[in-house]
XYZ file of C-alpha atoms in Angstrom:
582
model
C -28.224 -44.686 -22.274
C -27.109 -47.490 -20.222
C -27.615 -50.790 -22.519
C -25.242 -52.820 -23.526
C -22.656 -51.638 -26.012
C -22.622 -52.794 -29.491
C -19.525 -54.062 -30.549
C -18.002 -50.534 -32.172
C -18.477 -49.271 -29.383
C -16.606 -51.973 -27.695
C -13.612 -51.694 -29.794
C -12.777 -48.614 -29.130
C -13.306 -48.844 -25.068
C -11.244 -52.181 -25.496
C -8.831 -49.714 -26.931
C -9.052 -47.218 -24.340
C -7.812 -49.994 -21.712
C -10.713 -52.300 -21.079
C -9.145 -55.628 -19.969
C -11.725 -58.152 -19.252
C -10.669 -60.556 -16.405
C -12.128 -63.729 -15.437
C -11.402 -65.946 -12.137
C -11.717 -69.471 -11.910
C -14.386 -71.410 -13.111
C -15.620 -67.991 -15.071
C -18.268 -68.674 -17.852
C -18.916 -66.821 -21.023
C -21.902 -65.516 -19.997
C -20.618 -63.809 -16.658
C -19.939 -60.854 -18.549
C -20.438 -59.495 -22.236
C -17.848 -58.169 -24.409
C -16.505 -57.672 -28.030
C -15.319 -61.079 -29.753
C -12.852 -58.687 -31.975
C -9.167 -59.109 -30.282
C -7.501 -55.901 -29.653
C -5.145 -56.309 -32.073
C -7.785 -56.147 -35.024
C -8.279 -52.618 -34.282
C -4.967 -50.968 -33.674
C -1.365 -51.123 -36.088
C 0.834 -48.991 -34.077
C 4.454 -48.475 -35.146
C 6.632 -50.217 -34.051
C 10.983 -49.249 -33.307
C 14.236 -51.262 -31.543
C 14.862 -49.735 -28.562
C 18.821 -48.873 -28.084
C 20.849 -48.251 -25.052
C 19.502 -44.867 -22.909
C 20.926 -42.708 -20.306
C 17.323 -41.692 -19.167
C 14.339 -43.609 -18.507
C 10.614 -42.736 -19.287
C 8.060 -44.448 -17.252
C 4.201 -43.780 -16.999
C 2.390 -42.837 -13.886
C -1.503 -44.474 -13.403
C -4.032 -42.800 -10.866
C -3.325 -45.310 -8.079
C -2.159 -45.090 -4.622
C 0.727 -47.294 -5.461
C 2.254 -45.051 -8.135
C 2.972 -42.636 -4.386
C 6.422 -44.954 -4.411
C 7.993 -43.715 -7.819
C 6.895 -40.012 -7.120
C 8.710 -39.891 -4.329
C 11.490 -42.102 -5.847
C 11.747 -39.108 -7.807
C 11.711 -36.710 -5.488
C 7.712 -35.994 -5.930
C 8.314 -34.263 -9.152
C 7.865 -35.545 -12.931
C 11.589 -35.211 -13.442
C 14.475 -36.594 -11.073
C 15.570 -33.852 -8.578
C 19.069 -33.896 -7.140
C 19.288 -36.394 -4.020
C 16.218 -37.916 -4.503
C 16.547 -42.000 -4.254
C 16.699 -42.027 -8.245
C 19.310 -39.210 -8.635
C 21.591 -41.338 -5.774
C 21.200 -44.782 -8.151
C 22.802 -42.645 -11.271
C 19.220 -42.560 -12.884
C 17.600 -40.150 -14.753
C 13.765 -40.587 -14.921
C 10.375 -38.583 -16.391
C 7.354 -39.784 -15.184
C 4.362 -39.241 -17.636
C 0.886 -39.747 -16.323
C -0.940 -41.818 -18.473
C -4.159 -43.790 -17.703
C -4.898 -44.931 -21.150
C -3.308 -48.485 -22.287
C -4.016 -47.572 -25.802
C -1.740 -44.587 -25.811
C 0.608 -46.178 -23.514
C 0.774 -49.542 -25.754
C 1.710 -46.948 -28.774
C 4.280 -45.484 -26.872
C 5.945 -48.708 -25.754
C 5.871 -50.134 -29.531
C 7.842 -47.288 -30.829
C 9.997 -46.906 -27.904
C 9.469 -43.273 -26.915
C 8.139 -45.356 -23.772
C 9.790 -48.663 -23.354
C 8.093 -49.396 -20.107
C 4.309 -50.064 -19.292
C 2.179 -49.288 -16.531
C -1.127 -50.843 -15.754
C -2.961 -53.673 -14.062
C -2.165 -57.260 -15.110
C -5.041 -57.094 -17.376
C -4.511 -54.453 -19.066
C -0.995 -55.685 -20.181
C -2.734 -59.202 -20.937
C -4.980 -57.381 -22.812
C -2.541 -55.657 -25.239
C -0.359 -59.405 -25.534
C -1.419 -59.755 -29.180
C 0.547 -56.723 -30.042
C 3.314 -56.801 -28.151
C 3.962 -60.711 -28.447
C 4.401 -61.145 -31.716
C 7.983 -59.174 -31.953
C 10.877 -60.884 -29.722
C 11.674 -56.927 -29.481
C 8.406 -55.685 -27.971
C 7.706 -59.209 -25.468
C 6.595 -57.633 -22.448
C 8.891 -58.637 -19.206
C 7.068 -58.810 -15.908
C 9.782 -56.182 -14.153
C 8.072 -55.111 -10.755
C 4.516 -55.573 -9.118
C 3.451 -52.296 -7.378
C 0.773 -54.258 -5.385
C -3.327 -54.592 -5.072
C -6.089 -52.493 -4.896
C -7.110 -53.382 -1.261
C -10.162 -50.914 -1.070
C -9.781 -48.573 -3.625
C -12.603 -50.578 -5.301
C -16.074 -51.554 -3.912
C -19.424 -53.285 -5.360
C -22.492 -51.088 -3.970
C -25.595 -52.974 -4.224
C -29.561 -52.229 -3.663
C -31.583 -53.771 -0.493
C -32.300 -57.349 -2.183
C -28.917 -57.924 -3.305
C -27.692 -59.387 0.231
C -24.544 -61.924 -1.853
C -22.581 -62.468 -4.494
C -24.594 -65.292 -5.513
C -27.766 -62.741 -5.197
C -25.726 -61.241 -8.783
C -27.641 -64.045 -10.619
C -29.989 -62.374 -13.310
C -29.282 -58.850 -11.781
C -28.522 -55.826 -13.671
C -24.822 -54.481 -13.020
C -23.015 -51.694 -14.423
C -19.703 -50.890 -14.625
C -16.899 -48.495 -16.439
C -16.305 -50.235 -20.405
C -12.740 -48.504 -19.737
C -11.655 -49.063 -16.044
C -10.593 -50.986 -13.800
C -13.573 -52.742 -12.595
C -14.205 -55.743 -15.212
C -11.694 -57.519 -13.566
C -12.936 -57.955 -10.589
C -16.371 -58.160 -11.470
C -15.778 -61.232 -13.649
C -13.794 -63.103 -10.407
C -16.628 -61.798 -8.123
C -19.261 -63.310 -10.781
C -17.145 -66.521 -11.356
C -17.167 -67.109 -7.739
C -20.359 -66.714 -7.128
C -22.024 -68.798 -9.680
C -19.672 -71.696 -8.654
C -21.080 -71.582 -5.090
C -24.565 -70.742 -6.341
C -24.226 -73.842 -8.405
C -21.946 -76.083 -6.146
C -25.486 -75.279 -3.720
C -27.888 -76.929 -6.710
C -28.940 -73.531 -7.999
C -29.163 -72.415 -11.488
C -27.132 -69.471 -12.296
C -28.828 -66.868 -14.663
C -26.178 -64.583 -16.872
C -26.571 -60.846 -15.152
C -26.999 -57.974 -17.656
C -24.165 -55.941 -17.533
C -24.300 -52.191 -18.656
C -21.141 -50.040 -19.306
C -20.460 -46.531 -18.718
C -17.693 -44.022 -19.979
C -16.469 -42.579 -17.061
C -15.352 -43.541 -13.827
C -15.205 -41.291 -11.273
C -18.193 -38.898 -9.764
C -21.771 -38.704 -9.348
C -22.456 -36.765 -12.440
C -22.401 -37.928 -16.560
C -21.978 -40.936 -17.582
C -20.466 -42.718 -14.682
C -21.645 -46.340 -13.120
C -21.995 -44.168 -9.836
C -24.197 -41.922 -11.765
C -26.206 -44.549 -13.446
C -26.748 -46.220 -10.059
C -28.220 -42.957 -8.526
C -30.623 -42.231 -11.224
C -31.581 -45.747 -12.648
C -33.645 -47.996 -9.900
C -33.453 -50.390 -12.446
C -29.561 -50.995 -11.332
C -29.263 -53.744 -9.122
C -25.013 -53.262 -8.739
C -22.627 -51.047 -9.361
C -18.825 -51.355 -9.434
C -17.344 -47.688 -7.909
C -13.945 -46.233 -6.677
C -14.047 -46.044 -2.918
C -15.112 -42.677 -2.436
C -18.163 -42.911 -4.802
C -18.962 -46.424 -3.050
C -18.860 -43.705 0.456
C -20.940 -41.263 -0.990
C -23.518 -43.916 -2.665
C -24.289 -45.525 0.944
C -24.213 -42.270 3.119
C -19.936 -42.245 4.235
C -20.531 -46.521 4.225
C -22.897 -47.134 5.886
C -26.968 -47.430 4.530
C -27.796 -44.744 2.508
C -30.302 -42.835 2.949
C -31.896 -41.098 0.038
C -30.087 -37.732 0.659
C -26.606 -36.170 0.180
C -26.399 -37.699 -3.087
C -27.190 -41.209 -1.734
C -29.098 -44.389 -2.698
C -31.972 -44.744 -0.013
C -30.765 -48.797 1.456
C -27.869 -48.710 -0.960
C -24.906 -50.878 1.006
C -20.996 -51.786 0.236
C -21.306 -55.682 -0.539
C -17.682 -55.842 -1.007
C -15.532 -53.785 -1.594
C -10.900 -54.904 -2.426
C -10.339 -54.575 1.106
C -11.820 -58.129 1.152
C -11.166 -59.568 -2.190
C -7.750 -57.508 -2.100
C -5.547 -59.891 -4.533
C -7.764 -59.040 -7.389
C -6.381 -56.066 -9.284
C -2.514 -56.408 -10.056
C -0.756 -52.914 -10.852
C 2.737 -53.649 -12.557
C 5.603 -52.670 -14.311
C 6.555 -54.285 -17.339
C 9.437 -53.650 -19.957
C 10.408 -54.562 -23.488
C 12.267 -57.454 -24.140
C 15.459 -55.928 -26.081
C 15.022 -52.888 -23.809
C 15.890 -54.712 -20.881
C 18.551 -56.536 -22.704
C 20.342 -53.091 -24.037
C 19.871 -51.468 -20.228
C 20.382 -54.242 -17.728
C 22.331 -52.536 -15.318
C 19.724 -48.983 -15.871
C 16.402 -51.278 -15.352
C 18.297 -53.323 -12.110
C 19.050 -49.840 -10.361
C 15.172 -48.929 -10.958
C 13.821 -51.955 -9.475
C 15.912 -51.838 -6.900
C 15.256 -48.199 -6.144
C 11.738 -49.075 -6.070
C 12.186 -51.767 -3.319
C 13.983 -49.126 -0.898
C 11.694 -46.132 -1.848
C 8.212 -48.545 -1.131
C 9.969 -49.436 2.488
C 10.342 -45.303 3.419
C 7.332 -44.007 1.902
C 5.239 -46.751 4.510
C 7.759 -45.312 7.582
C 7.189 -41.796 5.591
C 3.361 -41.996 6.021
C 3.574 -42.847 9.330
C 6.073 -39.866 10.340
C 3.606 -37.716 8.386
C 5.979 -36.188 6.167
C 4.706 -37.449 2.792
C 4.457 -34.588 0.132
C 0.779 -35.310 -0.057
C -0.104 -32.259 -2.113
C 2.663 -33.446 -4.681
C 0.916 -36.063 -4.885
C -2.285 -34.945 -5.377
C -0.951 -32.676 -8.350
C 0.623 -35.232 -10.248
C -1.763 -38.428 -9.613
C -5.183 -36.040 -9.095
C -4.140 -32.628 -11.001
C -5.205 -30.920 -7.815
C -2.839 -29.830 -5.495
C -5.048 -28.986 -2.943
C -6.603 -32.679 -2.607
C -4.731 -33.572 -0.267
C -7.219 -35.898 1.532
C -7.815 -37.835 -1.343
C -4.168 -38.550 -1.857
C -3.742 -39.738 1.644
C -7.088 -41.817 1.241
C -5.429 -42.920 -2.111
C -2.638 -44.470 -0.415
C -4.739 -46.501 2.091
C -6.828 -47.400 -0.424
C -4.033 -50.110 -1.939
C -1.364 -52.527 -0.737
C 1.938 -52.105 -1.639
C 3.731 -55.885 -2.882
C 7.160 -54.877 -1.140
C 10.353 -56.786 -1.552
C 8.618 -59.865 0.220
C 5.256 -59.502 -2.646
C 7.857 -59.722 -5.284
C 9.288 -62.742 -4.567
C 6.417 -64.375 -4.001
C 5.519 -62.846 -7.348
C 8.132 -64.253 -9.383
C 7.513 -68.103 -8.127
C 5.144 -69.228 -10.232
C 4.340 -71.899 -7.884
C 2.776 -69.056 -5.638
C -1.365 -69.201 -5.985
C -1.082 -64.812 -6.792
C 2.099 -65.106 -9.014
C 2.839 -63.446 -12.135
C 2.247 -66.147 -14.271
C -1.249 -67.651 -12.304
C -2.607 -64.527 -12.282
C -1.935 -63.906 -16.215
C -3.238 -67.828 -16.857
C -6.699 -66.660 -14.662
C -6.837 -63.600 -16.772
C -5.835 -65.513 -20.097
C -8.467 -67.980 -20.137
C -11.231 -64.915 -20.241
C -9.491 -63.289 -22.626
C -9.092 -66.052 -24.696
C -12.682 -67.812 -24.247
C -14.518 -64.305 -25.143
C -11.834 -63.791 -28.052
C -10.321 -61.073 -26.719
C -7.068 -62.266 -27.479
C -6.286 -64.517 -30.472
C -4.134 -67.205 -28.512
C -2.498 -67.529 -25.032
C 0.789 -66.218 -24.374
C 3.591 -67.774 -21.981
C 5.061 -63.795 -20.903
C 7.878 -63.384 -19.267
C 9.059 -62.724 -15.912
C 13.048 -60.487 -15.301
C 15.685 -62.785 -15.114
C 15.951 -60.774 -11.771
C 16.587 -62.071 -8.174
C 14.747 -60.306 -6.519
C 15.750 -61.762 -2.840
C 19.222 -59.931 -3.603
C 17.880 -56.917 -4.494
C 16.734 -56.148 -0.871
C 19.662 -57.336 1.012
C 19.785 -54.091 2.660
C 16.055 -53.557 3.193
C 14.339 -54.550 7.015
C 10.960 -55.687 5.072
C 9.171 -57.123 8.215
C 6.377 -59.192 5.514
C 9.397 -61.337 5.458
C 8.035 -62.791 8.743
C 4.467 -64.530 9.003
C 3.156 -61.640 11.080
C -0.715 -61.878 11.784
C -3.308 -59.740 9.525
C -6.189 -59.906 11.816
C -6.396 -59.353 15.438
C -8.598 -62.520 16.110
C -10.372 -61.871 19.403
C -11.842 -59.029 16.990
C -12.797 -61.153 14.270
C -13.641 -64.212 16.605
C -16.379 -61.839 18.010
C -17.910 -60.674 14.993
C -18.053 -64.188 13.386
C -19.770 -65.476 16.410
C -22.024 -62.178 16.648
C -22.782 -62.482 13.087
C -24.221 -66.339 13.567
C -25.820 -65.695 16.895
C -28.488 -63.285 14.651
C -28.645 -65.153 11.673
C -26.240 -62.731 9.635
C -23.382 -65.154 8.716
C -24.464 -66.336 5.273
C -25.237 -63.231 3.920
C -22.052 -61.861 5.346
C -20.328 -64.578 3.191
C -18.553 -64.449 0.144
C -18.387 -67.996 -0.881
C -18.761 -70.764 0.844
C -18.607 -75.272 0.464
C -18.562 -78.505 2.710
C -15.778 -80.759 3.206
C -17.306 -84.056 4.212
C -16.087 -86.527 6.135
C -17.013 -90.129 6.986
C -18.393 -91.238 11.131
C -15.672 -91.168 13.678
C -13.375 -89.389 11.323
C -10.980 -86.956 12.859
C -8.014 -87.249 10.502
C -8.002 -85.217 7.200
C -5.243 -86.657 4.838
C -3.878 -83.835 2.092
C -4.271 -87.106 -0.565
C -7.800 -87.263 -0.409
C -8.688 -83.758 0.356
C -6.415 -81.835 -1.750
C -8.381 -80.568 -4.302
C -10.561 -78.927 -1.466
C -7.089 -78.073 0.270
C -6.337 -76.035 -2.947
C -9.264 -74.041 -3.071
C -9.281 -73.033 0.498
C -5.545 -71.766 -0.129
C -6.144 -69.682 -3.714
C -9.067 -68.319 -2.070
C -7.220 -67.217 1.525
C -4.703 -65.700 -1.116
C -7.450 -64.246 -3.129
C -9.673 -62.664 -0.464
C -7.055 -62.004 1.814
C -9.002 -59.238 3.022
C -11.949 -61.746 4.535
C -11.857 -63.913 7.296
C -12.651 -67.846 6.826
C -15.030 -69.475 8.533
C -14.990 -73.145 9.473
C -17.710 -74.526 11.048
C -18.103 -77.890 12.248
C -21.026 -80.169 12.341
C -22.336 -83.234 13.879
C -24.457 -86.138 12.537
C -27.722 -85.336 15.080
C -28.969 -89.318 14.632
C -27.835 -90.728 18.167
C -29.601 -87.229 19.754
C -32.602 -88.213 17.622
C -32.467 -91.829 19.091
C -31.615 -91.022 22.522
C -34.702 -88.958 22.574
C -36.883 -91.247 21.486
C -35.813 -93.808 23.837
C -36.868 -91.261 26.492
C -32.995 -89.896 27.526
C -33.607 -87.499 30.227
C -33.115 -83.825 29.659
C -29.718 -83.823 31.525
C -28.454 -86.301 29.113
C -29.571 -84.845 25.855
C -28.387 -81.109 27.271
C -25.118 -83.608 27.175
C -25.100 -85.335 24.368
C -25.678 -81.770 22.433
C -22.788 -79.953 24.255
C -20.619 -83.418 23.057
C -21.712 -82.226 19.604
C -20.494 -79.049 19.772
C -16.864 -80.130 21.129
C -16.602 -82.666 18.420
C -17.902 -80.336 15.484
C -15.050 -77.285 17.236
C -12.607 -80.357 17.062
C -13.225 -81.450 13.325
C -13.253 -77.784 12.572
C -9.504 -77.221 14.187
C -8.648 -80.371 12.592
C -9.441 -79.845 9.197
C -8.208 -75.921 9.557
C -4.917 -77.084 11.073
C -4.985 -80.064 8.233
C -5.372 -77.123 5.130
C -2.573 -75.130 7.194
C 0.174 -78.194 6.975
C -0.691 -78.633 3.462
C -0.474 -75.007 2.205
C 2.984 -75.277 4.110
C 4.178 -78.339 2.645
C 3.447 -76.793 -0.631
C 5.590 -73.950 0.421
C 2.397 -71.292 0.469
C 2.347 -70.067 4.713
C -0.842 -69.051 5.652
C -2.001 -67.111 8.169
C -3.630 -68.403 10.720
C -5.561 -65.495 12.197
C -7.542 -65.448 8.735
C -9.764 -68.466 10.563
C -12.093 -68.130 12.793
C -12.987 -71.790 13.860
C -16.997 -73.026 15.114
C -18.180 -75.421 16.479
C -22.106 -75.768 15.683
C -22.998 -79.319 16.620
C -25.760 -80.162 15.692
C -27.814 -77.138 15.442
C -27.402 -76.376 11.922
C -28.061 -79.866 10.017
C -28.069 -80.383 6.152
C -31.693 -82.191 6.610
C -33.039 -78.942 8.166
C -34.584 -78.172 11.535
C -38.518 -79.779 12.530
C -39.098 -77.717 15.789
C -36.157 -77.256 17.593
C -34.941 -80.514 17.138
C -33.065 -81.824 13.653
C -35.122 -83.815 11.185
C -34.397 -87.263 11.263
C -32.154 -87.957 7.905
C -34.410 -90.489 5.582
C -31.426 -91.760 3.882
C -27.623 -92.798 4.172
C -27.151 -89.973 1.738
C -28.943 -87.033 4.307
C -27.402 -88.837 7.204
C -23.562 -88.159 5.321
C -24.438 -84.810 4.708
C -24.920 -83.526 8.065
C -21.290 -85.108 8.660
C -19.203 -82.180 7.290
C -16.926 -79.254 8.123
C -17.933 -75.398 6.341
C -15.795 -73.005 5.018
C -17.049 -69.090 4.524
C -15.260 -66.217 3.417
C -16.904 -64.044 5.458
C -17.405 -59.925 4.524
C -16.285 -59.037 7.357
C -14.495 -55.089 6.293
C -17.021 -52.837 8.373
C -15.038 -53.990 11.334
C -11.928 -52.074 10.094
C -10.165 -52.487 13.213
C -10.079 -56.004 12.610
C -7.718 -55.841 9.619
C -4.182 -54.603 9.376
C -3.270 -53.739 6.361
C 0.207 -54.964 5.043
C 1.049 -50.835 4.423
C 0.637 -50.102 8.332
C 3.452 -52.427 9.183
């Protein structure tokens, strides 16, 4: 029930939405799919679009779509004073969840704008690309799942890199392929990058999405033992591990199932966007402007309107849930994702940015492409919009570098988490820098590469806090000792250690700062956590409770070196601010 599709089957999920994403370094065999592009299987009709006085726009099942309900006065059609009645605009929202029928739509016209995740619109590109009418425009990014999404995993399965040969399963149709595929890619490169051998997982697809019953990858979890992993929606992922913690066997619960991760740490992942037709935009520039725009001021009062606690939450819950009474699960909805803001849309549209329109559609490209799910790569295009001007009369405060982590909080648990031994399997990736004896300047020139990755990944997992972690080349300890140094003086030379490591590691953190800044990307600085480890944790390994003696000039180099972690760290929820709070 649970194998592997064959590729018919494939198709027609691929039709249904499935947009396979792949991160970085991604291989061919971190995932299986369909080598038929998309556009093999449909021939939808397709229409010029002309000048409109009304505007029909789909609706997904996503805590970000709250902002254009309540643009339009929480109802499918625009009610008097609501913020798209007072910008002259006359919108029907339609909620739609399938790309297919939503692609269909947008080809004819009778829908000239799409809504979906980044991947999904990469996904239809071979069908909409081909027609200078139908090019999609990048028009508005909503924002990121940043929890909505989790990976719940058996006892044995204690990191990423643990994913190696393991059995997954996941919706063919969702979501959740996405970020699987940059969770995989990530993980074999540090498996690999640590001289292991990665092994392909088998991946298993499911119908469904959503609940504990049919043919759902929360459903195959609980009834197949066989399932190492399972990529949920958050309140499947609570249910799974008894309300997040361990589960325990009852209440519809996996007995040691556990969150791994869930988008609250890898939260720049899954894109949701707005995109519109090429000659639409060009018939209706002044229409599509006024939407945006709208958008920008509606995103800024629904966050003060959640706080107030005047949010229509069972409008919401109709339209986004078709139950009025869930209430709850609206509200959780809405914490479950990040809103982009005025400030997320700028940084959006510079393609210089390391979560920009265009580098996230290059990552997601070069799956598509390598598992021919698209027939060629496609340059698509962003609104000739400035989107600065847009919100001159908007108070966005993620204008200003404000911190995301309250880092006495996360200073704790980092150092909690390596007093007992917890901090690599708490980490989502992690890789040296290495440095030569008596170093203690890092130039960008010969560390940028390194530079690079620390800053897409900060971007990526902004949810996670990074680790660095200093060490110390243990050879004058070892000598010193054997010389017969007196206990006094090797208690000192260690303690010397650790202030050099903690200096190296402020160093090389304040180093990867400048250059992210210099580039124009600001970081924020209580993401790190900084250790210094001295010499207790060396490369060559530990022989009693001293450090081996290196045998080589290569071993004695590689204690020399500074460690980055993302570190898991979204249990501590207090820790974490999310950017819709402010």
């Amino acid at each position: 029930m649970f194998a592997t599709r064959p590729l018919t089957v494939l198709v027609n999920l691929l039709v249904a939405g499935t947009a396979l994403v792949a991160g970085p370094a991604a291989a061919a065999d971190d995932a299986k799919a369909n080598n038929k592009p998309l556009a093999d299987s449909l021939s939808p009709r397709v229409e010029a679009c002309r000048s409109e006085d009304s505007l029909t726009v789909p609706l997904r099942t996503s805590g970000v779509d709250v902002v254009p309900l309540a643009a339009n006065g929480y109802a499918l059609e625009t009610q008097d004073d609501s913020p798209f009645a007072d910008a002259g605009l006359d919108v029907t929202l339609v909620p739609e969840n399938d790309i297919a029928r939503q692609v269909q739509d947008y080809l004819s016209c009778d829908m000239p704008i799409m809504r979906g995740t980044q991947g999904m619109i990469n996904a239809v590109a071979d069908l909409t690309e081909n027609d200078e009418r139908t090019r999609v425009v990048g028009l508005y990014q909503h924002g990121f799942s940043n929890g909505g999404d989790a990976l719940v995993v058996r006892p044995g399965i204690d990191n990423p890199a643990d994913l190696s040969g393991a059995t997954l399963v996941t919706q063919a149709q969702g979501p959740h392929l996405s970020y699987m595929n940059r969770i995989l890619a990530d993980a074999r490169k540090t498996l690999e990058d640590d001289g292991g051998t990665w092994q392909a997982p088998d991946i298993r697809y499911t119908e469904d999405l959503r609940g504990l019953g049919g043919d759902t990858p929360a459903s195959a979890f609980l009834d197949d033992a066989d399932i190492d992993a399972a990529f949920v929606i958050a309140p499947d992922a609570r249910v799974l591990t008894s309300d997040g913690t361990t589960g325990t066997g009852a209440e519809g619960s996996v007995k040691g199932a556990q969150t791994l991760l869930s988008t609250r740490s890898a939260n720049r992942v899954i894109s949701e966007v707005y995109v519109v037709r090429a000659d639409y935009l060009e018939a209706n520039p002044d229409q599509v402007r006024r939407f945006v725009d709208t958008l920008f001021s509606t995103e800024e009062s629904v966050r003060e309107d959640v706080v107030k606690q005047i949010i229509d939450w069972g409008a919401v819950g109709q339209y986004l849930l078709d139950d009025a009474g869930a209430t709850q699960a609206a509200e959780q909805m809405w914490g479950d994702v990040e809103t982009a803001g005025l400030q997320g849309n700028i940084d959006w549209a510079n393609p210089d940015k390391p979560r920009s329109w265009k580098s996230i559609n290059d990552e997601i490209q070069s799956g598509l492409v390598r598992r021919n799910l698209m027939q060629s790569a496609y340059s698509l295009k962003l609104a000739d919009l400035d989107y600065a001007s847009l919100g001159d009369d908007l108070f966005d405060q993620r204008r200003a570098s404000l911190p995301g982590f309250d880092s006495d909080k996360t200073t704790q648990v980092v150092e909690d988490l390596n007093e007992s031994g917890d901090l690599d399997q708490k980490a989502l990736i992690d890789f040296d820098i290495h440095f030569k004896p008596n170093q203690t300047a890092f130039p960008p020139a010969e560390y940028r590469q390194q530079f690079e990755r620390v800053a897409e990944l900060a971007s990526t997992y902004g949810g996670a806090v990074i680790s660095v972690e200093g060490h110390s080349d243990p050879l004058n300890y070892l000598r010193q000792k054997h010389d017969g140094a007196s206990q006094s003086k090797l208690r000192s030379i260690r303690q010397a250690t650790r202030n050099l490591s903690m200096n190296r590691a402020i160093a090389v953190r304040d180093a990867v700062m400048a250059f992210a800044d210099d580039q124009g990307e600001a970081m924020d600085e209580s993401q790190f956590v900084t250790l210094g480890h001295g010499i207790s944790e060396p490369k060559t390994g530990m022989c009693g409770g001293d450090p081996c003696p290196p045998d080589t000039e290569a071993e004695w180099l590689s204690n020399m070196r500074v460690t980055f972690r993302m570190v898991n760290v979204e249990a501590e929820a207090s820790s974490f601010t999310p950017a819709n709070s402010w």
